[in-house]
Short mmCIF file of C-alpha atoms and ligand atoms in Angstrom, two decimals:
data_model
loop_
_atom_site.label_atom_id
_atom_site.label_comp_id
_atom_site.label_asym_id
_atom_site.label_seq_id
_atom_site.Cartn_x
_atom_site.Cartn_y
_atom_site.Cartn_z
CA UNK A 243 -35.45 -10.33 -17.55
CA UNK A 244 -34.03 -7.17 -16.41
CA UNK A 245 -30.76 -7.78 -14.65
CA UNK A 246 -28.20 -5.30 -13.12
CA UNK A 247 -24.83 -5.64 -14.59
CA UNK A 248 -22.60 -5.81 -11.50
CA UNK A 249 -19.64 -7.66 -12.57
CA UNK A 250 -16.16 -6.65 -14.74
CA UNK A 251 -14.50 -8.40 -16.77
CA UNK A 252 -10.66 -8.63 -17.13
CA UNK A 253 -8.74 -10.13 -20.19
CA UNK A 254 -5.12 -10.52 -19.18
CA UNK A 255 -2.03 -12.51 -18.65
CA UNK A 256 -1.58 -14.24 -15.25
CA UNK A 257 0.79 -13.49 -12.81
CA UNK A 258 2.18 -15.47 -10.43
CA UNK A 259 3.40 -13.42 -8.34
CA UNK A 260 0.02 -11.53 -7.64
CA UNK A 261 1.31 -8.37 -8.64
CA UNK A 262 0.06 -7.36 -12.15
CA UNK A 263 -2.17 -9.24 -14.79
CA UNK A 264 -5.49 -10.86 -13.82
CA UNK A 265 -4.52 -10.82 -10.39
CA UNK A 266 -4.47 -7.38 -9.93
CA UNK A 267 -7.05 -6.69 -12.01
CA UNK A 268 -9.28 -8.58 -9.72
CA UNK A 269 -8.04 -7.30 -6.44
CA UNK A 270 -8.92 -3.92 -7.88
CA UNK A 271 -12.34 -4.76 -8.87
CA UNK A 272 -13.43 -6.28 -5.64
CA UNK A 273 -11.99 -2.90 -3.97
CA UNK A 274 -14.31 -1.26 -6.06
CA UNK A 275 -17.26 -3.34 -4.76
CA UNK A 276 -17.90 -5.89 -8.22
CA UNK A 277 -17.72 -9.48 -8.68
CA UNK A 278 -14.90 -10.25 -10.85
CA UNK A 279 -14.49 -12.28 -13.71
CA UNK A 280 -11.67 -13.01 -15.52
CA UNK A 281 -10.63 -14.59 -19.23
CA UNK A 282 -6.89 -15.37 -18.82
CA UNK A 283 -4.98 -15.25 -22.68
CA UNK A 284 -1.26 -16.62 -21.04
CA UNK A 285 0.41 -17.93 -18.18
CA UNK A 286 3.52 -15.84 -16.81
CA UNK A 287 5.81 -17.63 -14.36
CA UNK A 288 7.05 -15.09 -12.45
CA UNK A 289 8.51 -13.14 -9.06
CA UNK A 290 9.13 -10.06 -7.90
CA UNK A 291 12.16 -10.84 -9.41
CA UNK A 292 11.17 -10.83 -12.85
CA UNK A 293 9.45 -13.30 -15.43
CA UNK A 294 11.57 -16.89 -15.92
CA UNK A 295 8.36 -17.90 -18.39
CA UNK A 296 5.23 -16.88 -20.30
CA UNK A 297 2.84 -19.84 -22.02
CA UNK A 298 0.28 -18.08 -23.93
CA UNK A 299 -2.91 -20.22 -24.20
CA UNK A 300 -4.58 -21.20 -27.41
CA UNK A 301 -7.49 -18.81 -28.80
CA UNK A 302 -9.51 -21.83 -28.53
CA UNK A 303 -9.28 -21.97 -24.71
CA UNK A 304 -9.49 -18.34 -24.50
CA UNK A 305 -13.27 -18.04 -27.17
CA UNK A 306 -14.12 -20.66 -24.44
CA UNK A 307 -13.45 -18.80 -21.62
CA UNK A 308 -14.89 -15.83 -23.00
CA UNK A 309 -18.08 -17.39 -24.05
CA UNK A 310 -18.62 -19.22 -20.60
CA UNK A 311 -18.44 -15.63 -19.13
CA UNK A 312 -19.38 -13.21 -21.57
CA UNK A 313 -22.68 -15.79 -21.67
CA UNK A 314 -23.70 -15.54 -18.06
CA UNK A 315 -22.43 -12.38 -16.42
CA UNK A 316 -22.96 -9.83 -18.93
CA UNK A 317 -20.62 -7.38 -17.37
CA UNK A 318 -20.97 -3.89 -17.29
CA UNK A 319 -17.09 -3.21 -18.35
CA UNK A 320 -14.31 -5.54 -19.87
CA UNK A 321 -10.49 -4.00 -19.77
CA UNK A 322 -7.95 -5.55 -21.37
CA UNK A 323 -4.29 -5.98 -20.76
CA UNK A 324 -1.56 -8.46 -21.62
CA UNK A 325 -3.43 -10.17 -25.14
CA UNK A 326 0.39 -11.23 -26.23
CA UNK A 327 -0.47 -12.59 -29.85
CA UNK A 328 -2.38 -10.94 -32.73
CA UNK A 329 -4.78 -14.38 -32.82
CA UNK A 330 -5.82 -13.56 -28.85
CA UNK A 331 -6.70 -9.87 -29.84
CA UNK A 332 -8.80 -11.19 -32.91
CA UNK A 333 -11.40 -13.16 -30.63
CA UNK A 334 -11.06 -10.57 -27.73
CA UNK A 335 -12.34 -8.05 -30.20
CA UNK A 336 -15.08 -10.02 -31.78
CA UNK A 337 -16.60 -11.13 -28.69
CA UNK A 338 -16.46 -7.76 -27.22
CA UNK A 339 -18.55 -6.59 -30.01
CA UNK A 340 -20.92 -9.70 -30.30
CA UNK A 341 -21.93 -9.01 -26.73
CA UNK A 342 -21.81 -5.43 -26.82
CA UNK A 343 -19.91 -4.70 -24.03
CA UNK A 344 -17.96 -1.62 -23.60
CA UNK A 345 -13.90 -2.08 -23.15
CA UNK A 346 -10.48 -0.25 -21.71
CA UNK A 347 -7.43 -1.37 -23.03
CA UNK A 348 -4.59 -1.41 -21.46
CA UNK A 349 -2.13 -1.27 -24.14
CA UNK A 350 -0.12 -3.76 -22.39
CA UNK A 351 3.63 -3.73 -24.20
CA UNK A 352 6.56 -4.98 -21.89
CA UNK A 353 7.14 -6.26 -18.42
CA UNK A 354 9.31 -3.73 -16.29
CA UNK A 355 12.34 -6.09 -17.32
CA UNK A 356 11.73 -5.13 -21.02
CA UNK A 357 10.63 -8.34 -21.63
CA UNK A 358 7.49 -8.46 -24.26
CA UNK A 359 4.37 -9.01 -23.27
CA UNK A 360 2.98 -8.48 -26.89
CA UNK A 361 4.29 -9.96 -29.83
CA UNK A 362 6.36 -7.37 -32.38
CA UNK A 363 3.96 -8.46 -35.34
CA UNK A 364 0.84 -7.57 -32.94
CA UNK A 365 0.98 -4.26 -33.28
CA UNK A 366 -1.21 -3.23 -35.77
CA UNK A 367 -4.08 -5.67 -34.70
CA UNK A 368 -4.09 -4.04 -31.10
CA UNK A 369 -4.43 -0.81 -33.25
CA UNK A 370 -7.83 -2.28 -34.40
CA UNK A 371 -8.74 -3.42 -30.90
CA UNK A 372 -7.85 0.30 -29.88
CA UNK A 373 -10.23 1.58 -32.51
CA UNK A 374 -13.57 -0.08 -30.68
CA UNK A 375 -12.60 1.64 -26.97
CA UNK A 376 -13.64 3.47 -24.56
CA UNK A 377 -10.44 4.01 -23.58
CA UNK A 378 -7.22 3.73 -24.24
CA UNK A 379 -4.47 3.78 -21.14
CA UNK A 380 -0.84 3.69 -22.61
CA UNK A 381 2.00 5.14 -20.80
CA UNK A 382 4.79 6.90 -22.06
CA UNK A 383 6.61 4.04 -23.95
CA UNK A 384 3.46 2.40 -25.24
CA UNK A 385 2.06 5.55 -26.48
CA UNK A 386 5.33 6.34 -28.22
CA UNK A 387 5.63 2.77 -29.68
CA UNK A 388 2.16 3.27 -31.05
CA UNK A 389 2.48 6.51 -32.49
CA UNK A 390 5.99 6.98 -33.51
CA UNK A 391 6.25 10.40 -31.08
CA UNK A 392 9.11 10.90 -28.77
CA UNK A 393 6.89 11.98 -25.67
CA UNK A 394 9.40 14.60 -23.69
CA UNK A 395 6.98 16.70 -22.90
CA UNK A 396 3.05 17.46 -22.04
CA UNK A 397 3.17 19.09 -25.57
CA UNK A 398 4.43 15.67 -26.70
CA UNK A 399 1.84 13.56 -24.81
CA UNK A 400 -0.70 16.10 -26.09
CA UNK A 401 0.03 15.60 -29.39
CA UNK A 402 0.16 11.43 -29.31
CA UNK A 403 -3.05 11.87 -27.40
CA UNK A 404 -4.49 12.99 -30.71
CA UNK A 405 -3.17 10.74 -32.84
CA UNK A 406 -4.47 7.92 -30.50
CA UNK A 407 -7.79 9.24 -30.50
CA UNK A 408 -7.32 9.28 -34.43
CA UNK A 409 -7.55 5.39 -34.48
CA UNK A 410 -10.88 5.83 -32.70
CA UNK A 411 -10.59 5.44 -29.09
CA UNK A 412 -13.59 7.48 -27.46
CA UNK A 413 -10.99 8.64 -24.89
CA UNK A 414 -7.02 8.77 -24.57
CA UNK A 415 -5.69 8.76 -21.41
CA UNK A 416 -1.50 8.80 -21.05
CA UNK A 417 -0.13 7.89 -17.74
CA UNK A 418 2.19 9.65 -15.84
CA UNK A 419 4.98 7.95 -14.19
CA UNK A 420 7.46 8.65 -16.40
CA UNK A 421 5.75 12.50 -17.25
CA UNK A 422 6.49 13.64 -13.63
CA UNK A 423 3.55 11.73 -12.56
CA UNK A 424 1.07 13.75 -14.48
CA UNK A 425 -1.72 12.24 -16.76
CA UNK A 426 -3.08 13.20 -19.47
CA UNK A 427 -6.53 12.82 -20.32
CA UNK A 428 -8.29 13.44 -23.94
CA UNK A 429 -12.03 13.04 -25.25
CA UNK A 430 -13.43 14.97 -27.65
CA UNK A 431 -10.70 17.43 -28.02
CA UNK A 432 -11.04 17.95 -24.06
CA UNK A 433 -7.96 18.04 -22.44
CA UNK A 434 -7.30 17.44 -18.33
CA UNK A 435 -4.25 17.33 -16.88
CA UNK A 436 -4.75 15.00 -13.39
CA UNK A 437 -1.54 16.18 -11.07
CA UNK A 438 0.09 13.19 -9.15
CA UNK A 439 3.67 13.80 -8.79
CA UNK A 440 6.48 10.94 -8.28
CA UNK A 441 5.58 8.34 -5.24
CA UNK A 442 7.24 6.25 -3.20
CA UNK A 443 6.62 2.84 -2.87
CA UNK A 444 6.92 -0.22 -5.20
CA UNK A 445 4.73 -0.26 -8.20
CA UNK A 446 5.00 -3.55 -10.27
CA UNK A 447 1.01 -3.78 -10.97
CA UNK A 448 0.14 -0.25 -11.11
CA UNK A 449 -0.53 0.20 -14.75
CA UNK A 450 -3.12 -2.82 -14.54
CA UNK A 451 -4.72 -1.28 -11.09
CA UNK A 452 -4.97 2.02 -12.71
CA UNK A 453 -6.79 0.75 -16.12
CA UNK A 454 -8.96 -1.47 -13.75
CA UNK A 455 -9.66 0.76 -11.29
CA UNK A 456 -10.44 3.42 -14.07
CA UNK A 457 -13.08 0.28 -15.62
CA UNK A 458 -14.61 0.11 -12.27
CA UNK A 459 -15.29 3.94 -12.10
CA UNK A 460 -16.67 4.23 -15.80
CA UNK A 461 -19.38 0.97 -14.64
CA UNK A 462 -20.24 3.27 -11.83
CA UNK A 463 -21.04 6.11 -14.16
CA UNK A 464 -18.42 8.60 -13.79
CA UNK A 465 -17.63 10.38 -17.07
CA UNK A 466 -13.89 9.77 -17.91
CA UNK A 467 -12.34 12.76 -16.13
CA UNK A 468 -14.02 11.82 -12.72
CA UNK A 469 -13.00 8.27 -13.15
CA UNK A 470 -9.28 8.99 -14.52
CA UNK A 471 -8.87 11.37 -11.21
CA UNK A 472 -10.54 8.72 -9.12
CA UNK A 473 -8.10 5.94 -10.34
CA UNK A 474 -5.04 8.08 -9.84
CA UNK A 475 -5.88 8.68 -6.22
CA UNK A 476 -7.04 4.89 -5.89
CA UNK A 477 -3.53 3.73 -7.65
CA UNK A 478 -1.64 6.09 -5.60
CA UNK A 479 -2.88 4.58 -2.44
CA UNK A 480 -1.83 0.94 -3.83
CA UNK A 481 1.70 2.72 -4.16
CA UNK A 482 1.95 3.63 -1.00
CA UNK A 483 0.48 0.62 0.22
CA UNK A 484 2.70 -1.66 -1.11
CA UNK A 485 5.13 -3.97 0.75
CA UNK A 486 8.36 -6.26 -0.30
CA UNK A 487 6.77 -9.33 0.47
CA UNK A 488 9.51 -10.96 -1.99
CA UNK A 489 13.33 -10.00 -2.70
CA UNK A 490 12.38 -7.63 -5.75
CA UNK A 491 10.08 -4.82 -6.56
CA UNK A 492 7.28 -4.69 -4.53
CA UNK A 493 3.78 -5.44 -6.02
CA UNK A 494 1.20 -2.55 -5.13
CA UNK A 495 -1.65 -3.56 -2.58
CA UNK A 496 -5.03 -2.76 -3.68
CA UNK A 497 -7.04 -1.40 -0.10
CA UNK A 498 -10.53 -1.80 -0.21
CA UNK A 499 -11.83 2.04 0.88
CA UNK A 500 -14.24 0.41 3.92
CA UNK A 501 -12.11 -2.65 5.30
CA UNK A 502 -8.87 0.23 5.80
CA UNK A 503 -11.24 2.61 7.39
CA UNK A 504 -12.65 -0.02 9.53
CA UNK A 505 -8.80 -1.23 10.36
CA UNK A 506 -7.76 2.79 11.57
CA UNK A 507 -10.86 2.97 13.56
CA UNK A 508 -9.82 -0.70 15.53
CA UNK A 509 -6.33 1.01 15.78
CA UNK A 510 -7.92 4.22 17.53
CA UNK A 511 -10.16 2.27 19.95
CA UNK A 512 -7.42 0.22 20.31
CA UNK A 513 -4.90 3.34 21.45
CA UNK A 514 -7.73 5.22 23.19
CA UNK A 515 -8.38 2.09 25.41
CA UNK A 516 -4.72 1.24 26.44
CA UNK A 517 -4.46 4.60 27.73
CA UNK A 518 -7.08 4.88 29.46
CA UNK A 519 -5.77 1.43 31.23
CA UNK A 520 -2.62 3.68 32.16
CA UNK A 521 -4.51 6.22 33.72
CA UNK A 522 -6.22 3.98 35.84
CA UNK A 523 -3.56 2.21 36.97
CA UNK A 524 -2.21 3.40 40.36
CA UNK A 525 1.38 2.15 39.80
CA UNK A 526 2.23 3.09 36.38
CA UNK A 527 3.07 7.00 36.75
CA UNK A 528 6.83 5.58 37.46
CA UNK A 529 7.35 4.82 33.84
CA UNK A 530 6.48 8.27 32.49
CA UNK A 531 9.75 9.81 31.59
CA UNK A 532 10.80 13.95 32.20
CA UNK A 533 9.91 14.23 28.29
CA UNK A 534 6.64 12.78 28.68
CA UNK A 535 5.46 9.35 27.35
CA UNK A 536 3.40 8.34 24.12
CA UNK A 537 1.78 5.05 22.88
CA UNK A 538 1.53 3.99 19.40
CA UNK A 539 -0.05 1.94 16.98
CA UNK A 540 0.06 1.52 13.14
CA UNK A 541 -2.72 -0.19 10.69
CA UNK A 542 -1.22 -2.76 8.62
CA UNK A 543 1.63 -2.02 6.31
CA UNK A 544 2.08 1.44 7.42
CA UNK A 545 4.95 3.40 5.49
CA UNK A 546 4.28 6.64 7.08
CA UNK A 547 3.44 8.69 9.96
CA UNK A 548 -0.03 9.40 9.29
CA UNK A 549 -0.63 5.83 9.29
CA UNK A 550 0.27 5.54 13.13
CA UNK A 551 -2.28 6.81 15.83
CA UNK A 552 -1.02 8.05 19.32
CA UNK A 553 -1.61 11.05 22.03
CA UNK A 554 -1.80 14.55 20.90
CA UNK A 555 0.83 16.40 23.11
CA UNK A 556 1.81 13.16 24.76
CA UNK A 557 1.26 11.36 28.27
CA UNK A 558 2.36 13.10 31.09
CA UNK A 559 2.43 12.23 35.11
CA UNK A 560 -0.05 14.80 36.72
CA UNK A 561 -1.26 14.19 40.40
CA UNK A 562 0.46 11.03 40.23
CA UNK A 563 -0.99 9.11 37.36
CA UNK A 564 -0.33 8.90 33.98
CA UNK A 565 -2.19 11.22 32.09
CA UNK A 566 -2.93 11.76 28.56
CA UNK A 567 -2.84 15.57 27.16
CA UNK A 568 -4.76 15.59 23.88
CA UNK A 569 -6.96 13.27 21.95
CA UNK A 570 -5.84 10.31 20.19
CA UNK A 571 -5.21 10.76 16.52
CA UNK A 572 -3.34 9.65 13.24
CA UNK A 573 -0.02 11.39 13.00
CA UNK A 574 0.15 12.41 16.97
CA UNK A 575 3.27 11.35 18.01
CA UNK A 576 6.76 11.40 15.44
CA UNK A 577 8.66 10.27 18.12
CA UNK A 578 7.10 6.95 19.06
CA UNK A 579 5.55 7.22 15.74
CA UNK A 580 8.98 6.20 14.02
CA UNK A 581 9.86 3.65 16.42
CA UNK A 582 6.75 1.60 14.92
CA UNK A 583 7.45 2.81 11.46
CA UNK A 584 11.40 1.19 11.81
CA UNK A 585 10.23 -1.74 13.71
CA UNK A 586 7.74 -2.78 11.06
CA UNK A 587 10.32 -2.67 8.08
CA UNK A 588 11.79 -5.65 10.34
CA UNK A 589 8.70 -7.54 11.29
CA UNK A 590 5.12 -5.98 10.10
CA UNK A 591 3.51 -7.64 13.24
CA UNK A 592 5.43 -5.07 15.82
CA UNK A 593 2.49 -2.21 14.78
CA UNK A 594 2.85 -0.89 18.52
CA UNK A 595 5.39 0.97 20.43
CA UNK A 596 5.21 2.90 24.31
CA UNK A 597 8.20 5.10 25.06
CA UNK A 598 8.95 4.27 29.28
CA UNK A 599 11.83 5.97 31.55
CA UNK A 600 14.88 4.30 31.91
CA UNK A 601 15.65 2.89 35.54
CA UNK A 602 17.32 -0.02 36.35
CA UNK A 603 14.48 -1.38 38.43
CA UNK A 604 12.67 -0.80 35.41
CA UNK A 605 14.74 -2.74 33.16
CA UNK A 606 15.59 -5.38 35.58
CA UNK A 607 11.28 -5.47 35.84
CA UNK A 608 11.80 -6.33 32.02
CA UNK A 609 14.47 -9.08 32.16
CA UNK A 610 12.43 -10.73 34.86
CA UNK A 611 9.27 -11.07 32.66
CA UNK A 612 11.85 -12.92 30.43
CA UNK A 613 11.23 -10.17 27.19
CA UNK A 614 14.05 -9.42 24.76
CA UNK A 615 16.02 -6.46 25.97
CA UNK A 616 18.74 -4.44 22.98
CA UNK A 617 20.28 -1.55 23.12
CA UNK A 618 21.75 1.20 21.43
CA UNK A 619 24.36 4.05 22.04
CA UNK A 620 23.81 7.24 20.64
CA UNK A 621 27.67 7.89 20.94
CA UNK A 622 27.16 5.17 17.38
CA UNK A 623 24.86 7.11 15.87
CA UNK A 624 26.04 8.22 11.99
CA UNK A 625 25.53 11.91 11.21
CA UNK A 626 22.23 12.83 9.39
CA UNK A 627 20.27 10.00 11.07
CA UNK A 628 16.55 10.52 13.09
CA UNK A 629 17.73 8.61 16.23
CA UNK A 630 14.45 6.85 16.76
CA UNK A 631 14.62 5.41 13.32
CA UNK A 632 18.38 4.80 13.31
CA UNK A 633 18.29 2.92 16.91
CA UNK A 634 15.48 0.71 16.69
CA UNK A 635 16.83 -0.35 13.37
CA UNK A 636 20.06 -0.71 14.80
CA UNK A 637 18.80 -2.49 17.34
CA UNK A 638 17.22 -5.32 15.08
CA UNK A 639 19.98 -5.58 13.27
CA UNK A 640 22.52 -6.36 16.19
CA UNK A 641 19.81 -8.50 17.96
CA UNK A 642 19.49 -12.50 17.05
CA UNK A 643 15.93 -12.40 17.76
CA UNK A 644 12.81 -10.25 17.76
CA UNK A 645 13.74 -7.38 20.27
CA UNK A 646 10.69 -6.54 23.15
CA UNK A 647 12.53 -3.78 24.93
CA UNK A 648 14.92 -1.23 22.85
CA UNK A 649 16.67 1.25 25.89
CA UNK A 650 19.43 3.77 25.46
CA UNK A 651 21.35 5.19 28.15
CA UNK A 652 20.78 8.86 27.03
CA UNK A 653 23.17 11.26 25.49
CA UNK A 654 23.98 14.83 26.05
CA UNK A 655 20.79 16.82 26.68
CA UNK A 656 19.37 13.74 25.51
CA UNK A 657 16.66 11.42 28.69
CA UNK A 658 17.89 8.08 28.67
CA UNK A 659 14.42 6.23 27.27
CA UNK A 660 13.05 2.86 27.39
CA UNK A 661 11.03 1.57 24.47
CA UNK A 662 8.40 -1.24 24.56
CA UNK A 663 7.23 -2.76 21.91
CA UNK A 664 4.38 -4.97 21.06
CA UNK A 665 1.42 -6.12 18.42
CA UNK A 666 -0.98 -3.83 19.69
CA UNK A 667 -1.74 -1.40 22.05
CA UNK A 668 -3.07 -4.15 24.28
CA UNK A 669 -0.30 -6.13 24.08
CA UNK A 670 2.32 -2.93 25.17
CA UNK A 671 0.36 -1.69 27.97
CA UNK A 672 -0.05 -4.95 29.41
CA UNK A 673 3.37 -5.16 29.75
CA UNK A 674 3.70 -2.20 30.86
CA UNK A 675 1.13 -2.21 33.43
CA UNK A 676 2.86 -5.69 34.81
CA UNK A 677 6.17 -4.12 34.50
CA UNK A 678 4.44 -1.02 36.93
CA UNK A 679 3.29 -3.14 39.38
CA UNK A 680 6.79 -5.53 39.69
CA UNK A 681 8.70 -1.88 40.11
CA UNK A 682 6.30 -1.27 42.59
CA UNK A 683 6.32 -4.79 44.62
CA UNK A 684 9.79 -3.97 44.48
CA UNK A 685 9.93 -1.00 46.51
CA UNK A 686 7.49 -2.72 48.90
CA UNK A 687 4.28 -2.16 47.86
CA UNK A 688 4.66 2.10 48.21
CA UNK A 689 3.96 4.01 44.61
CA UNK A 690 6.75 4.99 43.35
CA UNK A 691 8.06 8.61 43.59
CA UNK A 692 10.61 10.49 41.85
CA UNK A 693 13.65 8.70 43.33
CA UNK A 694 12.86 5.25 41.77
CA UNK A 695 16.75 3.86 41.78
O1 PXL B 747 2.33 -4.52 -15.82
C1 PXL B 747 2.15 -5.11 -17.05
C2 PXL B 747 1.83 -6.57 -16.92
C3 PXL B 747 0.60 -7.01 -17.31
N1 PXL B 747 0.25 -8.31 -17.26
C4 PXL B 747 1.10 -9.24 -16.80
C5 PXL B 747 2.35 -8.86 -16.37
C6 PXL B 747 2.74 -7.49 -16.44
C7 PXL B 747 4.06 -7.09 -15.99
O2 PXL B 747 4.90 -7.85 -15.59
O3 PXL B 747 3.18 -9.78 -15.93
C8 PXL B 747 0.68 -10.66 -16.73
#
């Protein structure tokens, strides 16, 4: 029976912390669109922290494993990563073979704490196991470790490249982050060069997302200079992705292409149908301030502005209403923009943020819908600092609990502002359509002019 192979295989350590290992491996897969199956050759107890244990399981339990998949799924690709002992690479290797299926190793050396992930007298037998590849994906220190170059240079990597392919990997690929986030990519004498340069963002499980996601594009056919530049870009996304969700490094997230598209999209309807609930609403032209207004929203885990939607050239007050200038878009507003960004480092569920004037009525409005006013001075304000970023941080810090409202009460040349802030788009313009209408109860039922006190 004909069958398409649709699943990968990973052979790697677990980690409990979710970051690296078969856990990442895995993530990485299903972002690519496969079933995942996994052979796991130790146990690592660990945090983002570090490691405080590694059990490596018997070969036994590891043959069994790999039989129960290797059996069943047939899959398309295997990768390797943490093997630990020279025993667990002996049955990885033979079972590879006996089923035929193609492999990447990830010559998996040392945890980022230096502490080994493969035995000293290992060495040679992962040699062997590099010898059957498809590809090999050492970084700097593992290729130098396995070749005995000092890499310094591309000239260096070029030349370890060479000798790795010498032990009879098909292709060599040396990763980048410690060569100015550049890899280098060899098969058949080819060289490539794939351009990266130095990201921000944690990376504890990039390695084993870049070998995986590198698997995943050589089972969908890509040649190995389409899938090495496909895996940088899809690695570089986990970077940038990532978020502290312990005290230590942060692991990389692994963002399936469709569900984040899907997730900006929400976030524009989202934006796009708050403010069109300001423009219809007959009260709320009092909270546009002289600078103009702006609502915001982020997608999950947003690090930087082009992961925050808002109004092209802002919300204005024409003919009485509020009035949006420009489409709604991804990097529209830096102002509100960074108000989200700084609110999320404190809680990730604050993805929204509407700048409002500053009145008293307005703010007394707030305190009598019970929300959580804090302020800042800009008279505190260190040198150097973006004041949106600097007060709302400041802000959270001073305040005891989550902060609804951040207001200043302006500087020189500088509006005094109001700042709501909420879940979603939803959630700020409700309030701010309620706040609207109190401010406007207030003054007996008129809409509000200018000369709101
Ligand atoms: O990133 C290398 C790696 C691979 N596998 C496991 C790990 C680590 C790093 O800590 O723990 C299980």
């Amino acid at each position: 029976m004909w069958m398409k192979r649709s699943s990968l295989l990973t052979i790697a350590g677990s980690d409990s912390g979710g970051g690296a290992g078969v856990q990442a491996d895995l993530k990485t897969f299903a972002a690519h669109g496969f079933h995942g199956v996994s052979v796991i050759t130790a146990v690592t107890s660990q945090n983002t922290l570090g490691i405080q244990s590694i059990l490596p399981l018997d070969e036994e339990v590891v043959v069994d494993q790999l039989e129960s998949v290797c059996s069943d799924f047939k899959p398309s690709f295997a990768k390797t990563g943490m093997l630990y002992t020279s025993e667990t690479i002996e049955v990885v290797r033979d079972c590879l073979l006996k089923y035929d299926i193609p492999f990447v190793v990830d010559p998996v050396m040392r945890a980022e704490t230096g502490r080994r992930l493969l035995l000293k007298g290992a060495l040679s037998t992962l040699e062997s196991l590099i010898g059957s590849a498809s590809a090999v994906t050492p970084n700097k220190f593992e290729a130098e470790e396995l070749t005995g170059i000092t890499i310094e240079s591309i000239d260096d990597a070029r030349e370890a490249a060479l000798k790795l392919s010498e032990m009879g990997a098909d292709s060599v690929i040396i990763t980048g982050g410690h060569l100015d986030g550049r890899d280098l990519v060899l098969k058949d004498g080819v060289f490539e060069v794939v351009d990266g340069g130095l990201l921000e963002g944690g990376t504890h499980g990039a390695g084993c997302t870049y070998s995986a996601a590198l698997t995943a594009n050589l089972a969908l056919g890509s040649d190995i200079f389409r899938s090495a530049r496909m895996a940088k870009r899809f690695v570089s996304e986990a970077i940038r992705s990532s978020r502290r969700v312990g005290h230590g490094v942060a692991p990389v997230a692994q963002l399936d292409r469709a569900i984040r598209d899907a997730e900006r999209y929400t976030v524009l309807e989202s934006v796009s149908h708050a403010v069109r609930r300001l423009e219809e609403c007959e009260e709320c032209a009092v909270l546009i301030p002289e600078v103009g207004s702006n609502i915001a929203m982020a997608v999950s885990g947003a690090s930087r502005l082009g992961d925050v939607a808002g109004v092209e050239g802002r919300i204005i007050k024409l003919h009485g209403r509020a009035h949006a200038v420009g489409c709604i878009a991804f990097g529209a507003t830096s102002h509100v923009g960074r108000i989200v960004l700084a609110a999320m480092r404190f809680d990730q569920s604050l993805r929204s943020a509407m700048n409002i004037r500053h009145s008293p009525a307005i703010l007394d409005a707030c305190r009598r819908l019970n929300l959580h006013l804090e302020s800042f001075s800009r008279e505190d304000e260190p040198p150097g600092e973006q004041t949106m970023e600097w007060g709302t941080a400041h802000a959270f810090e001073k305040s005891r609990e989550k902060p609804d409202v951040i207001y200043d009460t302006g500087g020189v040349g500088k509006e005094a502002m109001i700042r709501l802030l909420g879940r979603d788009a939803h959630d700020v313009v409700d309030r701010a359509i309620t706040i609207a209408k109190i401010v406007g109860e207030s003054r007996g039922g008129g809409v509000l002019g200018e000369s709101d006190p």
